[in-house]
PDB file of C-alpha atoms in Angstrom:
ATOM      1  CA  MET B   1     -50.848  18.929 -58.212  1.00  0.00           C
ATOM      2  CA  SER B   2     -47.828  17.240 -56.658  1.00  0.00           C
ATOM      3  CA  SER B   3     -46.584  17.795 -53.123  1.00  0.00           C
ATOM      4  CA  SER B   4     -43.131  16.865 -51.766  1.00  0.00           C
ATOM      5  CA  SER B   5     -43.025  15.158 -48.366  1.00  0.00           C
ATOM      6  CA  THR B   6     -40.134  15.860 -45.953  1.00  0.00           C
ATOM      7  CA  PRO B   7     -38.956  12.827 -43.945  1.00  0.00           C
ATOM      8  CA  THR B   8     -39.623  13.073 -40.236  1.00  0.00           C
ATOM      9  CA  PRO B   9     -36.403  13.099 -38.188  1.00  0.00           C
ATOM     10  CA  PRO B  10     -36.073  10.251 -35.696  1.00  0.00           C
ATOM     11  CA  ASP B  11     -36.535  10.665 -31.971  1.00  0.00           C
ATOM     12  CA  GLY B  12     -33.593  12.332 -30.265  1.00  0.00           C
ATOM     13  CA  TYR B  13     -32.409  14.005 -33.450  1.00  0.00           C
ATOM     14  CA  LYS B  14     -30.315  17.071 -32.665  1.00  0.00           C
ATOM     15  CA  PRO B  15     -29.265  19.080 -35.724  1.00  0.00           C
ATOM     16  CA  GLU B  16     -26.744  21.124 -33.738  1.00  0.00           C
ATOM     17  CA  LEU B  17     -24.609  17.975 -33.304  1.00  0.00           C
ATOM     18  CA  MET B  18     -24.499  17.070 -36.989  1.00  0.00           C
ATOM     19  CA  SER B  19     -21.531  19.367 -37.606  1.00  0.00           C
ATOM     20  CA  LEU B  20     -19.317  17.316 -35.293  1.00  0.00           C
ATOM     21  CA  GLY B  21     -19.125  14.120 -37.357  1.00  0.00           C
ATOM     22  CA  THR B  22     -19.128  12.979 -40.991  1.00  0.00           C
ATOM     23  CA  GLU B  23     -21.611  10.955 -42.958  1.00  0.00           C
ATOM     24  CA  CYS B  24     -20.516   7.524 -44.183  1.00  0.00           C
ATOM     25  CA  HIS B  25     -19.891   7.531 -47.964  1.00  0.00           C
ATOM     26  CA  HIS B  26     -21.288   4.047 -48.441  1.00  0.00           C
ATOM     27  CA  ASP B  27     -24.194   4.071 -50.905  1.00  0.00           C
ATOM     28  CA  ALA B  28     -26.490   2.093 -48.612  1.00  0.00           C
ATOM     29  CA  CYS B  29     -25.378   3.382 -45.203  1.00  0.00           C
ATOM     30  CA  HIS B  30     -25.198   7.197 -44.828  1.00  0.00           C
ATOM     31  CA  LEU B  31     -24.595   6.785 -41.096  1.00  0.00           C
ATOM     32  CA  HIS B  32     -23.520   9.988 -39.377  1.00  0.00           C
ATOM     33  CA  ASP B  33     -20.412   8.856 -37.498  1.00  0.00           C
ATOM     34  CA  PHE B  34     -18.836  11.152 -34.927  1.00  0.00           C
ATOM     35  CA  LEU B  35     -15.533   9.232 -35.174  1.00  0.00           C
ATOM     36  CA  PRO B  36     -15.278   8.264 -38.840  1.00  0.00           C
ATOM     37  CA  PHE B  37     -12.598   6.062 -40.386  1.00  0.00           C
ATOM     38  CA  SER B  38     -10.709   6.929 -43.569  1.00  0.00           C
ATOM     39  CA  CYS B  39     -10.243   4.395 -46.321  1.00  0.00           C
ATOM     40  CA  PRO B  40      -6.494   3.771 -46.844  1.00  0.00           C
ATOM     41  CA  ALA B  41      -7.006   3.767 -50.629  1.00  0.00           C
ATOM     42  CA  CYS B  42      -9.526   6.476 -51.538  1.00  0.00           C
ATOM     43  CA  MET B  43      -9.179   8.390 -48.218  1.00  0.00           C
ATOM     44  CA  LEU B  44     -12.955   8.943 -47.955  1.00  0.00           C
ATOM     45  CA  ALA B  45     -14.750   8.902 -44.613  1.00  0.00           C
ATOM     46  CA  PHE B  46     -16.681   5.770 -43.662  1.00  0.00           C
ATOM     47  CA  CYS B  47     -18.137   4.191 -40.576  1.00  0.00           C
ATOM     48  CA  GLN B  48     -16.452   1.318 -38.798  1.00  0.00           C
ATOM     49  CA  ASP B  49     -18.290  -1.322 -40.834  1.00  0.00           C
ATOM     50  CA  HIS B  50     -17.422   0.109 -44.288  1.00  0.00           C
ATOM     51  CA  PHE B  51     -13.985   1.760 -44.105  1.00  0.00           C
ATOM     52  CA  LEU B  52     -12.035  -1.194 -45.557  1.00  0.00           C
ATOM     53  CA  PRO B  53     -11.586  -1.112 -49.372  1.00  0.00           C
ATOM     54  CA  SER B  54     -13.294  -4.487 -49.747  1.00  0.00           C
ATOM     55  CA  HIS B  55     -16.408  -3.310 -47.867  1.00  0.00           C
ATOM     56  CA  HIS B  56     -17.385  -0.385 -50.069  1.00  0.00           C
ATOM     57  CA  THR B  57     -16.278  -1.526 -53.540  1.00  0.00           C
ATOM     58  CA  CYS B  58     -13.297   0.849 -53.599  1.00  0.00           C
ATOM     59  CA  THR B  59     -11.747   1.389 -57.036  1.00  0.00           C
ATOM     60  CA  ALA B  60      -8.632   3.282 -55.879  1.00  0.00           C
ATOM     61  CA  PRO B  61      -5.301   1.431 -55.935  1.00  0.00           C
ATOM     62  CA  LEU B  62      -4.038   0.110 -52.609  1.00  0.00           C
ATOM     63  CA  PRO B  63      -0.964   1.787 -51.068  1.00  0.00           C
ATOM     64  CA  ALA B  64       2.378   0.027 -51.206  1.00  0.00           C
ATOM     65  CA  SER B  65       2.403  -0.451 -47.426  1.00  0.00           C
ATOM     66  CA  MET B  66      -0.626  -2.745 -47.733  1.00  0.00           C
ATOM     67  CA  VAL B  67       0.524  -4.631 -50.819  1.00  0.00           C
ATOM     68  CA  ASP B  68       4.166  -5.317 -49.889  1.00  0.00           C
ATOM     69  CA  ARG B  69       3.641  -5.857 -46.162  1.00  0.00           C
ATOM     70  CA  ILE B  70       5.804  -8.792 -45.005  1.00  0.00           C
ATOM     71  CA  ALA B  71       6.229 -10.004 -41.418  1.00  0.00           C
ATOM     72  CA  PRO B  72       9.489 -11.994 -41.300  1.00  0.00           C
ATOM     73  CA  THR B  73      10.197 -14.653 -38.683  1.00  0.00           C
ATOM     74  CA  CYS B  74      13.484 -14.936 -36.795  1.00  0.00           C
ATOM     75  CA  PRO B  75      15.140 -18.321 -37.573  1.00  0.00           C
ATOM     76  CA  LEU B  76      16.613 -18.565 -34.043  1.00  0.00           C
ATOM     77  CA  CYS B  77      13.665 -17.769 -31.759  1.00  0.00           C
ATOM     78  CA  ASN B  78      10.740 -18.098 -34.227  1.00  0.00           C
ATOM     79  CA  GLU B  79       9.513 -14.635 -33.215  1.00  0.00           C
ATOM     80  CA  VAL B  80       7.697 -12.474 -35.747  1.00  0.00           C
ATOM     81  CA  VAL B  81       9.809  -9.361 -36.331  1.00  0.00           C
ATOM     82  CA  SER B  82       8.056  -6.127 -37.209  1.00  0.00           C
ATOM     83  CA  SER B  83       9.414  -4.307 -40.229  1.00  0.00           C
ATOM     84  CA  THR B  84       8.550  -1.014 -41.876  1.00  0.00           C
ATOM     85  CA  GLY B  85       8.122  -0.441 -45.579  1.00  0.00           C
ATOM     86  CA  HIS B  86      11.408   1.400 -46.162  1.00  0.00           C
ATOM     87  CA  ARG B  87      13.596  -1.565 -45.138  1.00  0.00           C
ATOM     88  CA  GLY B  88      13.469  -5.187 -46.195  1.00  0.00           C
ATOM     89  CA  PRO B  89      12.659  -8.235 -44.062  1.00  0.00           C
ATOM     90  CA  ASN B  90      16.296  -9.365 -43.997  1.00  0.00           C
ATOM     91  CA  HIS B  91      17.397  -6.057 -42.511  1.00  0.00           C
ATOM     92  CA  ALA B  92      14.674  -6.306 -39.832  1.00  0.00           C
ATOM     93  CA  VAL B  93      15.728  -9.841 -38.808  1.00  0.00           C
ATOM     94  CA  GLU B  94      19.400  -8.824 -38.699  1.00  0.00           C
ATOM     95  CA  ALA B  95      18.613  -5.833 -36.490  1.00  0.00           C
ATOM     96  CA  HIS B  96      16.569  -8.092 -34.202  1.00  0.00           C
ATOM     97  CA  ILE B  97      19.465 -10.542 -33.754  1.00  0.00           C
ATOM     98  CA  MET B  98      22.078  -7.807 -33.270  1.00  0.00           C
ATOM     99  CA  SER B  99      19.957  -6.056 -30.628  1.00  0.00           C
ATOM    100  CA  GLY B 100      20.751  -8.849 -28.151  1.00  0.00           C
ATOM    101  CA  THR B 101      17.094  -9.483 -27.251  1.00  0.00           C
ATOM    102  CA  CYS B 102      16.726 -12.625 -29.364  1.00  0.00           C
ATOM    103  CA  THR B 103      15.853 -15.491 -27.030  1.00  0.00           C
ATOM    104  CA  GLY B 104      17.717 -17.910 -29.299  1.00  0.00           C
ATOM    105  CA  MET B 105      21.011 -16.255 -28.346  1.00  0.00           C
ATOM    106  CA  GLU B 106      22.785 -16.715 -25.012  1.00  0.00           C
ATOM    107  CA  GLY B 107      21.531 -14.164 -22.475  1.00  0.00           C
ATOM    108  CA  GLY B 108      18.929 -12.848 -24.893  1.00  0.00           C
ATOM    109  CA  GLU B 109      15.959 -13.734 -22.713  1.00  0.00           C
ATOM    110  CA  ALA B 110      17.399 -11.922 -19.664  1.00  0.00           C
ATOM    111  CA  ARG B 111      18.165  -8.820 -21.735  1.00  0.00           C
ATOM    112  CA  LYS B 112      14.687  -8.914 -23.237  1.00  0.00           C
ATOM    113  CA  LYS B 113      13.084  -9.036 -19.771  1.00  0.00           C
ATOM    114  CA  ALA B 114      15.314  -6.204 -18.531  1.00  0.00           C
ATOM    115  CA  LEU B 115      14.420  -4.075 -21.552  1.00  0.00           C
ATOM    116  CA  LEU B 116      10.713  -4.775 -21.065  1.00  0.00           C
ATOM    117  CA  LYS B 117      10.935  -3.860 -17.372  1.00  0.00           C
ATOM    118  CA  ALA B 118      12.713  -0.603 -18.208  1.00  0.00           C
ATOM    119  CA  ARG B 119      10.003   0.274 -20.725  1.00  0.00           C
ATOM    120  CA  LYS B 120       7.326  -0.537 -18.142  1.00  0.00           C
ATOM    121  CA  ASP B 121       9.024   1.725 -15.586  1.00  0.00           C
ATOM    122  CA  ARG B 122       9.177   4.560 -18.143  1.00  0.00           C
ATOM    123  CA  GLY B 123       5.462   4.155 -18.904  1.00  0.00           C
ATOM    124  CA  GLU B 124       5.926   2.992 -22.495  1.00  0.00           C
ATOM    125  CA  VAL B 125       4.388  -0.470 -21.914  1.00  0.00           C
ATOM    126  CA  CYS B 126       1.490  -1.511 -19.681  1.00  0.00           C
ATOM    127  CA  PHE B 127       2.838  -2.118 -16.169  1.00  0.00           C
ATOM    128  CA  ARG B 128       0.619  -5.140 -15.526  1.00  0.00           C
ATOM    129  CA  ARG B 129       2.538  -8.389 -15.316  1.00  0.00           C
ATOM    130  CA  GLY B 130       2.195 -10.397 -18.516  1.00  0.00           C
ATOM    131  CA  CYS B 131       0.857  -7.496 -20.605  1.00  0.00           C
ATOM    132  CA  THR B 132       3.105  -6.155 -23.369  1.00  0.00           C
ATOM    133  CA  LYS B 133       0.789  -3.573 -24.926  1.00  0.00           C
ATOM    134  CA  VAL B 134       2.533  -0.414 -26.073  1.00  0.00           C
ATOM    135  CA  LEU B 135       0.819   2.587 -24.498  1.00  0.00           C
ATOM    136  CA  VAL B 136      -0.330   5.232 -26.942  1.00  0.00           C
ATOM    137  CA  VAL B 137      -2.358   7.050 -24.274  1.00  0.00           C
ATOM    138  CA  PRO B 138      -1.002   5.972 -20.859  1.00  0.00           C
ATOM    139  CA  MET B 139      -3.513   5.796 -18.016  1.00  0.00           C
ATOM    140  CA  ALA B 140      -2.075   6.229 -14.528  1.00  0.00           C
ATOM    141  CA  CYS B 141      -3.542   4.442 -11.527  1.00  0.00           C
ATOM    142  CA  GLY B 142      -4.480   6.820  -8.735  1.00  0.00           C
ATOM    143  CA  THR B 143      -3.183   4.432  -6.053  1.00  0.00           C
ATOM    144  CA  CYS B 144       0.100   2.975  -7.337  1.00  0.00           C
ATOM    145  CA  THR B 145       0.744   5.733  -9.982  1.00  0.00           C
ATOM    146  CA  HIS B 146       1.889   3.182 -12.596  1.00  0.00           C
ATOM    147  CA  LYS B 147       0.857   3.417 -16.257  1.00  0.00           C
ATOM    148  CA  PHE B 148      -1.579   0.877 -17.679  1.00  0.00           C
ATOM    149  CA  CYS B 149      -3.495   0.151 -20.859  1.00  0.00           C
ATOM    150  CA  PRO B 150      -7.270   0.744 -20.964  1.00  0.00           C
ATOM    151  CA  SER B 151      -7.978  -2.927 -20.193  1.00  0.00           C
ATOM    152  CA  HIS B 152      -5.911  -2.899 -16.985  1.00  0.00           C
ATOM    153  CA  ARG B 153      -6.360   0.676 -15.774  1.00  0.00           C
ATOM    154  CA  SER B 154      -8.723  -0.233 -12.900  1.00  0.00           C
ATOM    155  CA  ALA B 155      -7.273  -1.262  -9.549  1.00  0.00           C
ATOM    156  CA  GLN B 156      -8.969  -4.671  -9.701  1.00  0.00           C
ATOM    157  CA  SER B 157      -7.426  -5.481 -13.097  1.00  0.00           C
ATOM    158  CA  HIS B 158      -3.778  -5.117 -12.035  1.00  0.00           C
ATOM    159  CA  SER B 159      -3.992  -6.513  -8.478  1.00  0.00           C
ATOM    160  CA  CYS B 160      -3.686  -3.092  -6.863  1.00  0.00           C
ATOM    161  CA  THR B 161      -4.522  -3.008  -3.150  1.00  0.00           C
ATOM    162  CA  PRO B 162      -5.585   0.533  -2.256  1.00  0.00           C
ATOM    163  CA  THR B 163      -6.214   1.578   1.342  1.00  0.00           C
ATOM    164  CA  PRO B 164      -9.983   1.453   2.069  1.00  0.00           C
ATOM    165  CA  VAL B 165     -11.506   4.913   2.282  1.00  0.00           C
ATOM    166  CA  GLY B 166     -12.696   5.813   5.782  1.00  0.00           C
ATOM    167  CA  SER B 167     -10.680   3.192   7.658  1.00  0.00           C
ATOM    168  CA  PRO B 168      -8.011   4.892   9.828  1.00  0.00           C
ATOM    169  CA  ALA B 169      -4.539   3.483  10.215  1.00  0.00           C
ATOM    170  CA  PRO B 170      -3.731   1.250  13.251  1.00  0.00           C
ATOM    171  CA  ALA B 171      -1.685   4.039  14.843  1.00  0.00           C
ATOM    172  CA  GLN B 172      -4.627   6.419  14.495  1.00  0.00           C
ATOM    173  CA  GLN B 173      -6.932   3.839  16.062  1.00  0.00           C
ATOM    174  CA  GLN B 174      -4.582   3.455  19.029  1.00  0.00           C
ATOM    175  CA  GLY B 175      -4.354   7.226  19.407  1.00  0.00           C
ATOM    176  CA  ALA B 176      -8.133   7.516  19.283  1.00  0.00           C
ATOM    177  CA  GLY B 177      -8.462   4.802  21.935  1.00  0.00           C
ATOM    178  CA  LYS B 178      -5.955   6.537  24.217  1.00  0.00           C
ATOM    179  CA  SER B 179      -7.671   9.904  23.830  1.00  0.00           C
ATOM    180  CA  ALA B 180     -11.058   8.318  24.571  1.00  0.00           C
ATOM    181  CA  MET B 181      -9.643   6.658  27.700  1.00  0.00           C
ATOM    182  CA  SER B 182      -8.100   9.948  28.869  1.00  0.00           C
ATOM    183  CA  ARG B 183     -11.424  11.747  28.354  1.00  0.00           C
ATOM    184  CA  LEU B 184     -13.186   9.016  30.322  1.00  0.00           C
ATOM    185  CA  LEU B 185     -10.716   9.327  33.204  1.00  0.00           C
ATOM    186  CA  GLN B 186     -11.026  13.123  33.209  1.00  0.00           C
ATOM    187  CA  SER B 187     -14.812  12.944  33.260  1.00  0.00           C
ATOM    188  CA  SER B 188     -14.776  10.416  36.103  1.00  0.00           C
ATOM    189  CA  SER B 189     -12.323  12.517  38.138  1.00  0.00           C
ATOM    190  CA  SER B 190     -14.342  15.688  37.572  1.00  0.00           C
ATOM    191  CA  SER B 191     -17.576  13.944  38.588  1.00  0.00           C
ATOM    192  CA  SER B 192     -15.964  12.580  41.751  1.00  0.00           C
ATOM    193  CA  SER B 193     -14.506  15.990  42.681  1.00  0.00           C
ATOM    194  CA  SER B 194     -17.882  17.672  42.221  1.00  0.00           C
ATOM    195  CA  LYS B 195     -19.285  15.604  45.146  1.00  0.00           C
ATOM    196  CA  PRO B 196     -16.834  16.029  48.071  1.00  0.00           C
ATOM    197  CA  ALA B 197     -19.426  15.177  50.767  1.00  0.00           C
ATOM    198  CA  ALA B 198     -20.051  11.690  49.443  1.00  0.00           C
ATOM    199  CA  LYS B 199     -16.368  10.935  48.928  1.00  0.00           C
ATOM    200  CA  PRO B 200     -15.581   9.631  52.490  1.00  0.00           C
ATOM    201  CA  ILE B 201     -18.626   7.340  52.361  1.00  0.00           C
ATOM    202  CA  ALA B 202     -18.272   6.077  48.791  1.00  0.00           C
ATOM    203  CA  ALA B 203     -14.484   5.768  48.718  1.00  0.00           C
ATOM    204  CA  PRO B 204     -13.164   4.125  51.889  1.00  0.00           C
ATOM    205  CA  LYS B 205      -9.544   4.111  52.846  1.00  0.00           C
ATOM    206  CA  PRO B 206      -7.544   1.831  50.545  1.00  0.00           C
ATOM    207  CA  GLN B 207      -6.945  -1.506  52.135  1.00  0.00           C
ATOM    208  CA  GLN B 208      -3.844  -3.634  51.765  1.00  0.00           C
ATOM    209  CA  PRO B 209      -5.069  -7.167  52.264  1.00  0.00           C
ATOM    210  CA  PRO B 210      -3.158  -8.622  49.298  1.00  0.00           C
ATOM    211  CA  SER B 211       0.248  -7.467  50.581  1.00  0.00           C
ATOM    212  CA  GLN B 212      -0.280  -8.875  54.116  1.00  0.00           C
ATOM    213  CA  PRO B 213      -0.774 -12.484  53.062  1.00  0.00           C
ATOM    214  CA  VAL B 214       2.313 -12.264  50.850  1.00  0.00           C
ATOM    215  CA  SER B 215       4.502 -10.951  53.666  1.00  0.00           C
ATOM    216  CA  ALA B 216       2.989 -13.499  56.033  1.00  0.00           C
ATOM    217  CA  GLN B 217       3.798 -16.273  53.582  1.00  0.00           C
ATOM    218  CA  LEU B 218       7.366 -15.015  53.248  1.00  0.00           C
ATOM    219  CA  GLU B 219       7.796 -14.903  57.017  1.00  0.00           C
ATOM    220  CA  ALA B 220       6.331 -18.386  57.335  1.00  0.00           C
ATOM    221  CA  ARG B 221       8.692 -19.676  54.665  1.00  0.00           C
ATOM    222  CA  ALA B 222      11.622 -17.965  56.402  1.00  0.00           C
ATOM    223  CA  ALA B 223      10.668 -19.520  59.745  1.00  0.00           C
ATOM    224  CA  ALA B 224      10.332 -22.946  58.154  1.00  0.00           C
ATOM    225  CA  ALA B 225      13.702 -22.550  56.441  1.00  0.00           C
ATOM    226  CA  GLN B 226      15.351 -21.477  59.699  1.00  0.00           C
ATOM    227  CA  ALA B 227      13.869 -24.437  61.539  1.00  0.00           C
ATOM    228  CA  ALA B 228      15.049 -26.833  58.857  1.00  0.00           C
ATOM    229  CA  LEU B 229      18.566 -25.406  58.940  1.00  0.00           C
ATOM    230  CA  LYS B 230      18.663 -25.607  62.746  1.00  0.00           C
ATOM    231  CA  ARG B 231      17.633 -29.239  62.615  1.00  0.00           C
ATOM    232  CA  ALA B 232      20.388 -29.873  60.079  1.00  0.00           C
ATOM    233  CA  GLY B 233      22.941 -28.221  62.370  1.00  0.00           C
ATOM    234  CA  GLN B 234      23.756 -25.396  59.977  1.00  0.00           C
ATOM    235  CA  ASP B 235      23.656 -21.639  60.271  1.00  0.00           C
ATOM    236  CA  ALA B 236      20.072 -20.533  60.771  1.00  0.00           C
ATOM    237  CA  LYS B 237      20.506 -17.306  58.826  1.00  0.00           C
ATOM    238  CA  VAL B 238      18.481 -17.190  55.607  1.00  0.00           C
ATOM    239  CA  PRO B 239      20.016 -14.476  53.412  1.00  0.00           C
ATOM    240  CA  PHE B 240      17.486 -14.674  50.606  1.00  0.00           C
ATOM    241  CA  VAL B 241      14.402 -14.207  52.863  1.00  0.00           C
ATOM    242  CA  LYS B 242      14.206 -11.346  55.403  1.00  0.00           C
ATOM    243  CA  THR B 243      11.663 -10.948  58.149  1.00  0.00           C
ATOM    244  CA  LYS B 244       9.772  -7.759  58.818  1.00  0.00           C
ATOM    245  CA  THR B 245      12.078  -6.909  61.756  1.00  0.00           C
ATOM    246  CA  GLU B 246      15.190  -7.384  59.613  1.00  0.00           C
ATOM    247  CA  LYS B 247      13.749  -5.203  56.884  1.00  0.00           C
ATOM    248  CA  ARG B 248      12.955  -2.448  59.402  1.00  0.00           C
ATOM    249  CA  ALA B 249      16.476  -2.658  60.892  1.00  0.00           C
ATOM    250  CA  ASP B 250      18.064  -2.460  57.440  1.00  0.00           C
ATOM    251  CA  ALA B 251      15.957   0.586  56.610  1.00  0.00           C
ATOM    252  CA  GLU B 252      16.960   2.340  59.858  1.00  0.00           C
ATOM    253  CA  LEU B 253      20.638   1.537  59.243  1.00  0.00           C
ATOM    254  CA  GLN B 254      20.523   2.897  55.704  1.00  0.00           C
ATOM    255  CA  SER B 255      18.785   6.059  56.942  1.00  0.00           C
ATOM    256  CA  THR B 256      21.412   6.579  59.669  1.00  0.00           C
ATOM    257  CA  ILE B 257      24.277   6.085  57.213  1.00  0.00           C
ATOM    258  CA  LYS B 258      22.700   8.515  54.793  1.00  0.00           C
ATOM    259  CA  SER B 259      22.237  11.210  57.453  1.00  0.00           C
ATOM    260  CA  LEU B 260      25.797  10.766  58.778  1.00  0.00           C
ATOM    261  CA  LYS B 261      27.157  11.086  55.241  1.00  0.00           C
ATOM    262  CA  ALA B 262      25.207  14.294  54.709  1.00  0.00           C
ATOM    263  CA  ARG B 263      26.486  15.754  57.999  1.00  0.00           C
ATOM    264  CA  HIS B 264      30.042  14.690  57.103  1.00  0.00           C
ATOM    265  CA  ASP B 265      29.846  16.497  53.772  1.00  0.00           C
ATOM    266  CA  LYS B 266      28.754  19.665  55.589  1.00  0.00           C
ATOM    267  CA  GLY B 267      31.381  19.318  58.361  1.00  0.00           C
ATOM    268  CA  LEU B 268      28.796  18.998  61.162  1.00  0.00           C
ATOM    269  CA  LEU B 269      29.872  15.642  62.643  1.00  0.00           C
ATOM    270  CA  THR B 270      30.670  15.568  66.343  1.00  0.00           C
ATOM    271  CA  LYS B 271      33.565  13.595  67.822  1.00  0.00           C
ATOM    272  CA  ALA B 272      31.225  10.896  69.060  1.00  0.00           C
ATOM    273  CA  GLU B 273      29.682  10.586  65.613  1.00  0.00           C
ATOM    274  CA  GLN B 274      33.134  10.477  63.990  1.00  0.00           C
ATOM    275  CA  VAL B 275      34.172   7.591  66.295  1.00  0.00           C
ATOM    276  CA  ARG B 276      30.918   5.868  65.481  1.00  0.00           C
TER     277      ARG B 276
END
């Protein structure tokens, strides 16, 4: 009596996911690949290790694009020129020279850089400096909004300097400092107004000791200057330094002139004031 044994599925085996991929057609592999590769000759599905015709003993003839593939070199700039199968290598080199981007021609390097920059700005080529990868699936940076290839999509890979999250701008910091100072002043004023009885004791009448020494020094300098001028036999008047009496007299004179002008505008001047 014979009994057939069913192989035990491995750990983590999920049969509901088997319909998403394809099994590798290699005789010794049978790997279930979710992103299989097609052989360019027989067009069967294989895994990444066995999709080339030489890796699975393919008997189908190779396509013409693989047999007659030629990469010509420009004789002026020694650059490899890409060519498709429907046109010959000579036509590809001629088109490369006539495009004006050949570095062997005068001004070709500048035009080539300008064309590359325009393609970078349009998002056709990776925007990182020095990278010339053509973008099939462009990836935009969330900070600078430029398009990059998968290798340079992160901010650290293309020297992007984003603003740190959580750190306010300098203007916001100054505004926050001013608002905090205003709140502190308001709280101090409200606390002082809530205790009117202690105000005369705690807050004495403002003194003016700093201004008195300054005025005294000015008067002393004026007196010394007057004495020096008297000794020299010159006029003792010091126009650039005024004493306290002179300042008071000037203030009274200005006040009198101002009041007389106001009375004159209203027509209230007496004869004595008009003569004055």
